[in-house]
CSV table of C-alpha atoms in Angstrom, one decimal:
chain,number,residue,atom,x,y,z
A,14,MET,CA,7.4,-25.4,92.9
A,15,ILE,CA,4.1,-26.5,91.3
A,16,GLU,CA,2.8,-27.7,94.6
A,17,ASN,CA,3.7,-24.4,96.3
A,18,LEU,CA,1.9,-22.6,93.5
A,19,MET,CA,-1.2,-24.7,94.0
A,20,GLN,CA,-1.1,-24.2,97.7
A,21,SER,CA,-0.9,-20.4,97.2
A,22,ILE,CA,-3.9,-20.5,94.8
A,23,ARG,CA,-5.9,-22.6,97.3
A,24,LYS,CA,-4.9,-20.2,100.1
A,25,TRP,CA,-5.9,-17.1,98.2
A,26,THR,CA,-9.1,-18.4,96.6
A,27,GLY,CA,-10.4,-20.9,99.1
A,28,LEU,CA,-10.9,-23.4,96.2
A,29,SER,CA,-9.7,-27.0,96.4
A,30,SER,CA,-7.4,-28.7,93.9
A,31,GLU,CA,-10.3,-30.7,92.6
A,32,ASP,CA,-12.3,-27.5,92.0
A,33,ILE,CA,-9.4,-26.1,89.9
A,34,ILE,CA,-8.2,-29.2,88.0
A,35,ASP,CA,-11.2,-31.6,87.8
A,36,ASN,CA,-13.9,-29.1,86.9
A,37,GLU,CA,-15.5,-30.0,83.6
A,38,GLN,CA,-15.8,-26.3,82.7
A,39,PRO,CA,-12.4,-24.8,83.5
A,40,ASP,CA,-13.4,-21.5,81.9
A,41,THR,CA,-16.0,-21.1,84.6
A,42,VAL,CA,-13.4,-21.8,87.3
A,43,PHE,CA,-11.0,-19.4,85.6
A,44,TYR,CA,-13.5,-16.6,85.5
A,45,THR,CA,-14.5,-17.4,89.1
A,46,LEU,CA,-10.9,-17.1,90.1
A,47,ALA,CA,-10.4,-14.0,88.0
A,48,ASP,CA,-13.4,-12.3,89.7
A,49,THR,CA,-12.0,-12.8,93.2
A,50,ILE,CA,-10.0,-10.0,94.8
A,51,ALA,CA,-7.6,-12.5,96.3
A,52,PHE,CA,-6.8,-14.1,93.0
A,53,LYS,CA,-6.2,-10.7,91.4
A,54,LYS,CA,-3.8,-9.8,94.2
A,55,PHE,CA,-2.1,-13.2,93.8
A,56,VAL,CA,-1.6,-12.7,90.1
A,57,GLN,CA,-0.4,-9.1,90.5
A,58,THR,CA,2.1,-10.3,93.1
A,59,ALA,CA,3.2,-13.7,91.6
A,60,MET,CA,3.2,-13.1,87.9
A,61,PRO,CA,5.9,-10.3,87.9
A,62,LYS,CA,8.0,-12.6,90.2
A,63,VAL,CA,7.5,-15.5,87.8
A,64,PHE,CA,8.4,-13.3,84.8
A,65,ASN,CA,11.5,-12.0,86.6
A,66,LEU,CA,12.5,-15.4,87.9
A,67,VAL,CA,14.4,-16.6,84.8
A,68,PRO,CA,16.5,-13.5,84.2
A,69,GLN,CA,17.2,-13.1,87.9
A,70,THR,CA,18.3,-16.7,88.2
A,71,LEU,CA,20.5,-16.4,85.1
A,72,ASN,CA,22.0,-13.1,86.3
A,73,ALA,CA,22.8,-14.4,89.8
A,74,PHE,CA,24.2,-17.6,88.3
A,75,GLY,CA,26.2,-15.6,85.8
A,76,GLN,CA,27.6,-13.2,88.4
A,77,SER,CA,28.8,-16.2,90.5
A,78,LEU,CA,30.2,-17.8,87.3
A,79,CYS,CA,32.2,-14.6,86.5
A,80,LYS,CA,34.2,-15.1,89.7
A,81,GLU,CA,35.5,-18.4,88.5
A,82,SER,CA,38.4,-19.1,86.0
A,83,PRO,CA,37.8,-19.3,82.3
A,84,ILE,CA,38.5,-23.1,82.4
A,85,SER,CA,35.9,-23.5,85.2
A,86,GLN,CA,33.4,-21.4,83.2
A,87,ILE,CA,33.9,-23.5,80.1
A,88,SER,CA,33.5,-26.7,82.2
A,89,THR,CA,30.3,-25.3,83.7
A,90,LEU,CA,28.7,-24.2,80.4
A,91,GLU,CA,29.7,-27.5,78.7
A,92,ASN,CA,28.0,-29.4,81.5
A,93,MET,CA,24.9,-27.2,81.2
A,94,ILE,CA,24.8,-27.4,77.4
A,95,SER,CA,25.4,-31.2,77.5
A,96,LYS,CA,22.2,-31.5,79.6
A,97,LEU,CA,20.1,-29.5,77.1
A,98,ASP,CA,17.9,-32.0,75.2
A,99,PHE,CA,17.2,-30.8,71.8
A,100,THR,CA,16.2,-34.3,70.8
A,101,ILE,CA,13.0,-33.9,72.6
A,102,TRP,CA,12.3,-30.7,70.7
A,103,ALA,CA,13.0,-32.5,67.4
A,104,GLU,CA,10.8,-35.5,68.5
A,105,THR,CA,8.0,-33.1,69.5
A,106,ILE,CA,8.1,-31.2,66.2
A,107,LYS,CA,8.3,-34.5,64.3
A,108,THR,CA,5.3,-35.8,66.3
A,109,TRP,CA,3.1,-32.8,65.7
A,110,VAL,CA,4.1,-32.6,62.0
A,111,LEU,CA,2.9,-36.3,61.7
A,112,ILE,CA,-0.3,-35.4,63.5
A,113,LEU,CA,-0.9,-32.5,61.2
A,114,GLN,CA,-0.2,-34.7,58.2
A,115,ASN,CA,-2.7,-37.3,59.4
A,116,ILE,CA,-5.3,-34.6,60.0
A,117,GLN,CA,-4.7,-33.1,56.6
A,118,THR,CA,-5.2,-36.5,55.0
A,119,GLU,CA,-8.5,-36.9,56.7
A,120,ASN,CA,-9.6,-33.2,56.6
A,121,LYS,CA,-7.8,-30.7,54.4
A,122,GLN,CA,-9.9,-27.9,55.9
A,123,PHE,CA,-9.0,-28.7,59.5
A,124,LEU,CA,-6.8,-25.6,60.1
A,125,THR,CA,-9.3,-23.3,58.3
A,126,ASP,CA,-12.3,-24.8,60.2
A,127,SER,CA,-10.5,-24.7,63.5
A,128,LEU,CA,-8.7,-21.4,63.4
A,129,LYS,CA,-11.1,-19.3,61.3
A,130,PRO,CA,-13.6,-18.8,64.1
A,131,LYS,CA,-10.7,-17.7,66.4
A,132,PHE,CA,-9.4,-15.2,63.9
A,133,ASP,CA,-12.9,-14.0,63.2
A,134,ALA,CA,-13.5,-13.4,66.8
A,135,LEU,CA,-10.1,-11.7,67.1
A,136,VAL,CA,-10.9,-9.3,64.2
A,137,GLU,CA,-14.5,-8.8,65.2
A,138,ASN,CA,-13.6,-7.9,68.8
A,139,ILE,CA,-10.7,-5.6,68.1
A,140,ASP,CA,-11.7,-1.9,67.7
A,141,PHE,CA,-9.4,-0.9,65.0
A,142,ALA,CA,-10.4,2.7,65.4
A,143,ASP,CA,-9.3,2.7,69.0
A,144,LEU,CA,-6.2,0.8,68.0
A,145,LYS,CA,-5.4,3.5,65.4
A,146,GLU,CA,-6.1,6.2,67.9
A,147,ALA,CA,-3.9,4.6,70.5
A,148,LEU,CA,-1.0,4.1,68.0
A,149,SER,CA,-1.5,7.7,66.9
A,150,GLN,CA,-1.3,8.9,70.5
A,151,VAL,CA,1.6,6.8,71.5
A,152,SER,CA,3.7,7.7,68.4
A,153,SER,CA,4.8,11.0,70.0
A,154,ASP,CA,5.7,9.1,73.2
A,155,ILE,CA,7.7,6.7,71.2
A,156,ASP,CA,9.4,9.6,69.4
A,157,ALA,CA,10.4,11.1,72.8
A,158,LEU,CA,11.5,7.7,74.1
A,159,SER,CA,13.7,7.2,71.0
A,160,GLU,CA,15.2,10.7,71.5
A,161,ASN,CA,15.9,10.0,75.1
A,162,ILE,CA,17.6,6.6,74.3
A,163,ASN,CA,19.7,8.3,71.6
A,164,LEU,CA,20.7,11.1,74.0
A,165,LEU,CA,21.7,8.5,76.5
A,166,MET,CA,23.6,6.5,74.0
A,167,TRP,CA,25.4,9.5,72.6
A,168,GLN,CA,26.7,10.2,76.2
A,169,TYR,CA,28.8,7.0,75.7
A,170,PRO,CA,30.1,7.3,72.1
A,171,ALA,CA,32.3,4.3,72.5
A,172,LYS,CA,29.4,2.1,73.5
A,173,LEU,CA,27.4,3.4,70.5
A,174,VAL,CA,30.3,2.6,68.1
A,175,LEU,CA,30.5,-0.9,69.6
A,176,LEU,CA,26.8,-1.3,69.2
A,177,PHE,CA,26.9,-0.3,65.5
A,178,SER,CA,29.9,-2.5,65.0
A,179,ILE,CA,27.5,-5.4,65.4
A,180,ILE,CA,26.1,-4.6,62.0
A,181,PRO,CA,29.2,-5.5,60.0
A,182,LEU,CA,29.7,-8.5,62.2
A,183,ALA,CA,26.2,-9.7,61.4
A,184,GLY,CA,26.8,-9.0,57.7
A,185,ASN,CA,30.1,-11.0,57.9
A,186,THR,CA,28.3,-13.8,59.6
A,187,ALA,CA,25.6,-13.9,56.9
A,188,CYS,CA,28.3,-13.9,54.2
A,189,MET,CA,30.1,-16.8,55.9
A,190,ILE,CA,26.8,-18.8,56.1
A,191,ALA,CA,26.0,-18.0,52.5
A,192,ARG,CA,29.6,-18.9,51.5
A,193,ASN,CA,29.5,-22.2,53.2
A,194,THR,CA,26.1,-23.0,51.8
A,195,PHE,CA,27.2,-22.2,48.2
A,196,LYS,CA,30.4,-24.0,48.8
A,197,HIS,CA,28.6,-27.3,49.5
A,198,PHE,CA,26.3,-26.6,46.5
A,199,ASN,CA,29.4,-26.2,44.3
A,200,ASP,CA,30.6,-29.6,45.6
A,201,VAL,CA,27.6,-31.2,43.8
A,202,PRO,CA,28.2,-32.2,40.1
A,203,PRO,CA,26.8,-29.7,37.6
A,204,ASP,CA,24.1,-32.0,36.3
A,205,ILE,CA,22.8,-32.8,39.7
A,206,LEU,CA,23.0,-29.2,40.8
A,207,ALA,CA,21.0,-28.1,37.8
A,208,ASP,CA,18.5,-30.8,38.4
A,209,ILE,CA,18.0,-29.7,42.0
A,210,LEU,CA,17.6,-26.1,41.1
A,211,ILE,CA,15.3,-26.8,38.2
A,212,SER,CA,13.2,-29.1,40.4
A,213,LEU,CA,12.9,-26.2,42.9
A,214,ILE,CA,11.9,-23.8,40.1
A,215,LYS,CA,9.3,-26.3,38.9
A,216,GLU,CA,7.8,-26.3,42.4
A,217,ILE,CA,6.9,-22.6,42.0
A,218,ASP,CA,3.2,-22.3,41.1
A,219,MET,CA,3.4,-20.2,38.0
A,220,ASP,CA,-0.4,-20.0,37.9
A,221,LEU,CA,-0.2,-18.1,41.2
A,222,VAL,CA,2.6,-16.0,39.9
A,223,SER,CA,0.7,-15.1,36.8
A,224,GLN,CA,-2.4,-14.3,38.9
A,225,LEU,CA,-0.3,-12.1,41.2
A,226,MET,CA,1.1,-10.3,38.2
A,227,ASP,CA,-2.4,-9.9,36.7
A,228,GLU,CA,-3.9,-8.6,39.9
A,229,SER,CA,-1.0,-6.2,40.3
A,230,ALA,CA,-1.4,-4.9,36.8
A,231,GLU,CA,-5.1,-4.5,37.3
A,232,LEU,CA,-4.4,-2.6,40.6
A,233,ALA,CA,-2.0,-0.3,38.8
A,234,ARG,CA,-4.6,0.3,36.0
A,235,LYS,CA,-7.3,1.0,38.4
A,236,LEU,CA,-5.1,3.4,40.4
A,237,HIS,CA,-4.3,5.3,37.2
A,238,THR,CA,-7.9,5.3,36.1
A,239,GLY,CA,-9.2,6.3,39.5
A,240,ALA,CA,-6.6,9.1,39.9
A,241,ALA,CA,-7.7,10.5,36.5
A,242,LEU,CA,-11.3,10.4,37.5
A,243,ILE,CA,-10.9,12.2,40.8
A,244,GLY,CA,-8.3,14.7,39.4
A,245,GLU,CA,-8.6,17.8,37.5
A,246,PRO,CA,-8.8,17.8,33.7
A,247,GLY,CA,-5.3,17.1,32.3
A,248,ALA,CA,-3.8,16.5,35.7
A,249,ASP,CA,-4.7,13.3,37.6
A,250,ALA,CA,-4.8,13.2,41.4
A,251,LEU,CA,-1.8,10.9,41.7
A,252,THR,CA,0.5,13.1,39.7
A,253,GLN,CA,-0.7,16.1,41.7
A,254,GLN,CA,0.0,14.3,44.9
A,255,VAL,CA,3.5,13.3,43.8
A,256,LYS,CA,4.2,16.9,42.8
A,257,SER,CA,3.0,18.0,46.2
A,258,ILE,CA,5.2,15.5,48.0
A,259,VAL,CA,8.2,16.5,45.9
A,260,ALA,CA,7.5,20.2,46.6
A,261,LYS,CA,7.3,19.5,50.4
A,262,LEU,CA,10.5,17.5,50.3
A,263,SER,CA,12.3,20.1,48.3
A,264,GLU,CA,11.3,22.8,50.8
A,265,ASN,CA,12.7,20.8,53.8
A,266,ILE,CA,15.7,19.3,52.1
A,267,ASN,CA,19.0,21.1,51.9
A,268,SER,CA,19.5,20.9,48.1
A,269,THR,CA,23.2,21.8,48.4
A,270,ASN,CA,23.8,18.8,50.6
A,271,VAL,CA,21.8,16.6,48.2
A,272,PHE,CA,23.8,17.6,45.2
A,273,LYS,CA,27.0,17.3,47.2
A,274,ALA,CA,25.9,13.8,48.2
A,275,ARG,CA,25.1,13.0,44.6
A,276,GLN,CA,28.6,14.2,43.6
A,277,ALA,CA,30.1,12.1,46.3
A,278,ILE,CA,28.2,9.0,45.1
A,279,ASP,CA,29.4,9.8,41.5
A,280,HIS,CA,33.0,10.1,42.7
A,281,ILE,CA,32.6,6.7,44.5
A,282,LYS,CA,31.2,5.2,41.3
A,283,ASN,CA,34.1,6.7,39.3
A,284,GLY,CA,36.5,5.3,41.8
A,285,ILE,CA,35.0,1.8,41.4
A,286,TRP,CA,35.2,2.1,37.7
A,287,GLU,CA,38.8,3.4,37.8
A,288,ALA,CA,39.7,0.5,40.1
A,289,TRP,CA,38.1,-1.9,37.7
A,290,PHE,CA,39.8,-0.5,34.7
A,291,ALA,CA,43.1,-0.6,36.6
A,292,ARG,CA,42.4,-4.2,37.3
A,293,LEU,CA,41.8,-4.7,33.6
A,294,SER,CA,44.9,-2.9,32.5
A,295,GLY,CA,47.5,-5.5,31.7
A,296,ASN,CA,45.3,-8.4,32.7
A,297,TYR,CA,44.4,-9.5,29.2
A,298,ASP,CA,42.4,-12.5,30.3
A,299,ILE,CA,39.9,-10.5,32.3
A,300,LEU,CA,39.9,-7.8,29.6
A,301,SER,CA,39.1,-10.3,26.9
A,302,GLN,CA,36.4,-11.8,29.0
A,303,SER,CA,34.9,-8.4,29.7
A,304,ILE,CA,34.9,-7.4,26.0
A,305,SER,CA,33.4,-10.8,25.1
A,306,LEU,CA,30.7,-10.2,27.7
A,307,TRP,CA,30.0,-6.8,26.2
A,308,PHE,CA,29.7,-8.3,22.7
A,309,ASP,CA,27.4,-11.0,24.0
A,310,LYS,CA,25.1,-8.5,25.6
A,311,THR,CA,25.2,-6.4,22.5
A,312,ASN,CA,24.4,-9.4,20.3
A,313,GLN,CA,21.5,-10.3,22.6
A,314,THR,CA,20.1,-6.8,22.2
A,315,ILE,CA,20.5,-7.0,18.5
A,316,ARG,CA,18.9,-10.5,18.3
A,317,GLN,CA,16.0,-9.3,20.4
A,318,THR,CA,15.5,-6.2,18.3
A,319,SER,CA,15.7,-8.4,15.2
A,320,GLN,CA,13.1,-10.8,16.5
A,321,LEU,CA,10.8,-8.0,17.5
A,322,THR,CA,11.1,-6.3,14.1
A,323,ALA,CA,10.6,-9.6,12.3
A,324,MET,CA,7.4,-10.2,14.2
A,325,LEU,CA,6.1,-6.9,13.0
A,326,ASP,CA,5.9,-8.4,9.5
A,327,ASP,CA,3.3,-10.8,10.8
A,328,LEU,CA,1.0,-8.1,12.1
A,329,PRO,CA,-2.2,-7.7,10.2
A,330,ASP,CA,-2.7,-4.3,8.7
A,331,ASN,CA,-5.2,-3.1,11.3
A,332,HIS,CA,-2.9,-4.1,14.2
A,333,PHE,CA,0.1,-2.6,12.4
A,334,LYS,CA,-1.7,0.7,11.9
A,335,GLN,CA,-3.0,0.7,15.5
A,336,THR,CA,0.4,0.0,17.1
A,337,ILE,CA,3.1,1.3,14.8
A,338,GLY,CA,1.1,4.1,13.3
A,339,SER,CA,-0.3,5.4,16.6
A,340,GLN,CA,3.0,5.0,18.5
A,341,CYS,CA,5.0,6.8,15.8
A,342,GLN,CA,2.6,9.7,16.2
A,343,GLU,CA,3.2,9.6,19.9
A,344,LEU,CA,6.9,10.1,19.4
A,345,GLU,CA,8.0,13.5,20.7
A,346,MET,CA,9.6,14.6,17.5
A,347,THR,CA,8.8,18.2,18.4
A,348,GLU,CA,10.8,17.8,21.6
A,349,ILE,CA,13.7,16.1,19.7
A,350,ALA,CA,13.7,19.1,17.3
A,351,GLU,CA,13.5,21.5,20.2
A,352,ILE,CA,16.6,19.8,21.8
A,353,LEU,CA,18.5,20.3,18.5
A,354,ASN,CA,17.3,23.9,18.4
A,355,GLN,CA,18.5,24.5,21.9
A,356,LEU,CA,21.9,22.9,21.2
A,357,VAL,CA,22.3,25.1,18.2
A,358,GLN,CA,21.2,28.2,20.2
A,359,LEU,CA,23.6,27.3,23.0
A,360,ALA,CA,26.5,26.8,20.5
A,361,LEU,CA,25.7,30.3,19.0
A,362,ARG,CA,25.5,31.9,22.4
A,363,LEU,CA,28.8,30.2,23.4
A,364,GLU,CA,30.3,31.5,20.2
A,365,GLN,CA,29.2,35.0,21.0
A,366,LEU,CA,30.2,35.1,24.7
A,367,SER,CA,33.3,32.9,24.6
A,368,PRO,CA,34.3,32.0,21.0
A,369,GLU,CA,37.6,30.8,22.3
A,370,ALA,CA,35.9,28.1,24.4
A,371,LEU,CA,33.9,26.8,21.4
A,372,ASN,CA,37.0,26.9,19.2
A,373,ALA,CA,38.9,25.1,21.9
A,374,VAL,CA,36.4,22.3,22.1
A,375,LEU,CA,36.3,21.9,18.3
A,376,PHE,CA,40.0,22.0,18.0
A,377,GLN,CA,40.5,19.5,20.8
A,378,TRP,CA,38.1,17.1,19.0
A,379,ILE,CA,39.7,17.6,15.6
A,380,ASP,CA,43.3,17.4,17.1
A,381,ALA,CA,42.3,14.1,18.8
A,382,LEU,CA,41.4,12.6,15.4
A,383,ASP,CA,44.1,10.5,13.7
A,384,THR,CA,43.8,12.2,10.3
A,385,ASP,CA,46.4,9.8,8.8
A,386,ALA,CA,44.4,6.8,9.9
A,387,ILE,CA,41.2,8.4,8.7
A,388,GLY,CA,42.8,9.1,5.3
A,389,GLU,CA,44.2,5.6,5.0
A,390,ILE,CA,40.9,3.9,5.9
A,391,SER,CA,39.1,6.2,3.5
A,392,ASP,CA,41.4,5.3,0.7
A,393,LYS,CA,40.9,1.6,1.4
A,394,LEU,CA,37.2,1.7,1.9
A,395,ALA,CA,36.1,4.5,-0.4
A,396,SER,CA,36.2,2.4,-3.6
A,397,PRO,CA,34.6,-0.8,-2.3
A,398,LEU,CA,32.1,1.2,-0.3
A,399,MET,CA,31.0,3.3,-3.3
A,400,GLN,CA,30.7,0.1,-5.4
A,401,ALA,CA,28.5,-1.5,-2.7
A,402,LEU,CA,26.4,1.7,-2.4
A,403,ALA,CA,26.3,2.4,-6.1
A,404,PRO,CA,22.8,1.0,-6.6
A,405,ILE,CA,21.5,3.0,-3.7
A,406,ILE,CA,23.2,6.2,-4.8
A,407,GLN,CA,21.9,5.7,-8.3
A,408,GLY,CA,18.4,5.3,-7.0
A,409,ILE,CA,18.3,8.3,-4.6
A,410,ALA,CA,20.9,10.7,-5.8
A,411,PRO,CA,19.0,12.2,-8.8
A,412,SER,CA,15.9,12.9,-6.7
A,413,LEU,CA,17.9,14.3,-3.9
A,414,ILE,CA,19.9,16.6,-6.2
A,415,HIS,CA,16.7,17.8,-7.9
A,416,ALA,CA,15.1,18.4,-4.6
A,417,PHE,CA,18.2,20.2,-3.3
A,418,CYS,CA,18.4,22.5,-6.3
A,419,ASP,CA,14.7,23.3,-6.1
A,420,ALA,CA,15.0,24.1,-2.4
A,421,MET,CA,18.0,26.4,-3.0
A,422,ALA,CA,16.8,28.1,-6.1
A,423,GLY,CA,16.8,31.8,-5.7
A,424,ASP,CA,19.0,31.8,-2.6
A,425,GLU,CA,21.6,34.4,-3.1
A,426,GLN,CA,24.1,32.9,-0.6
A,427,PHE,CA,23.9,29.5,-2.4
A,428,ALA,CA,24.5,31.2,-5.7
A,429,ILE,CA,27.6,32.9,-4.4
A,430,ALA,CA,28.8,29.7,-2.9
A,431,LEU,CA,28.2,27.9,-6.2
A,432,ARG,CA,30.1,30.5,-8.2
A,433,GLN,CA,33.0,30.2,-5.7
A,434,LEU,CA,32.9,26.4,-6.1
A,435,LYS,CA,33.0,26.6,-9.9
A,436,LYS,CA,35.9,29.1,-9.6
A,437,GLU,CA,38.0,26.9,-7.3
A,438,PHE,CA,37.1,23.7,-9.2
A,439,PRO,CA,36.6,24.6,-12.9
A,440,LEU,CA,35.1,21.7,-15.0
């Protein structure tokens, strides 16, 4: 086949084999060939045939093989596969890896020195403006092509379903591979497994990770600062752009479908939780482990909070004032108060419009309380609790009572309530 190809090149170009192979400047020969009309015609004719040769050969062979029995097909494929030499690929990779290792030992900048000029030439000679323009122009064509492909596929729904059925098969295959990998990892003793994983973690260059985090943080800071600089006072450009995007999305999105989808997702989540709780019901081992896990997480949060608050004691006064003082002032206490106001207003409005609904909620809550248990626990805890709190009560009660009396002095409703209290509970 190679000889036939060489004969064709000599025939079309008029060049001898020595001119093509032995020339000290093959680039010159190549461009000489490329400039000839004969060579251009040869490439235009031969290259598509060479490109189509492999699939045509496989297709013709496959069609012939389809006519044979499954046993014959298995025998034929086994014979073909047995002749595939993957060892030579392994040896080739091994050889070139060794070459690269030797080169790196001698010259660690070899790849940079060798490939950088090539990439520089690639970048310098690509007109990215034209590339962008071409991609922009072809996008509509790709959109039309995608639509045509979808129209064609939807003419054969069964084929489409079978095509998409590959996705779960691929997922199952990935799960099987991961399962087998983890299975063999689990066959390793715990100490060796931990040593392997820790060794892998040690190989991670934390300096690079920290530098990446630092650069990412600086990027976010600059984005925030730049957006504030180019935006309007009190409204940075990024926030305005996000608002614009959300507004455009909300205009084109069917909000009813979005909320229905959210409800559907919530129902699915509830179903998962119900299934999990059903699994816990009666299975005291899993229930105990789940409760223990919850307590562990809660204890971790408590310990972290405790450590954080303990570190606040070590803060110098200026840092304490700068952090705690300023952050406390940043708390939206007005918003919290406004929420309480709104809740009270909503309760009053509900009482006016539907008092039975408000009463039903209150009564349901009260009825759900186990008053006997509350009374019993109060009887058991009241005395020791008061004894424990006695120093605190003695310290704050007088000032609270004085402040309360001062605040309520002159209030007619309070006076009426106080007289009623004295009447019901005479001293």
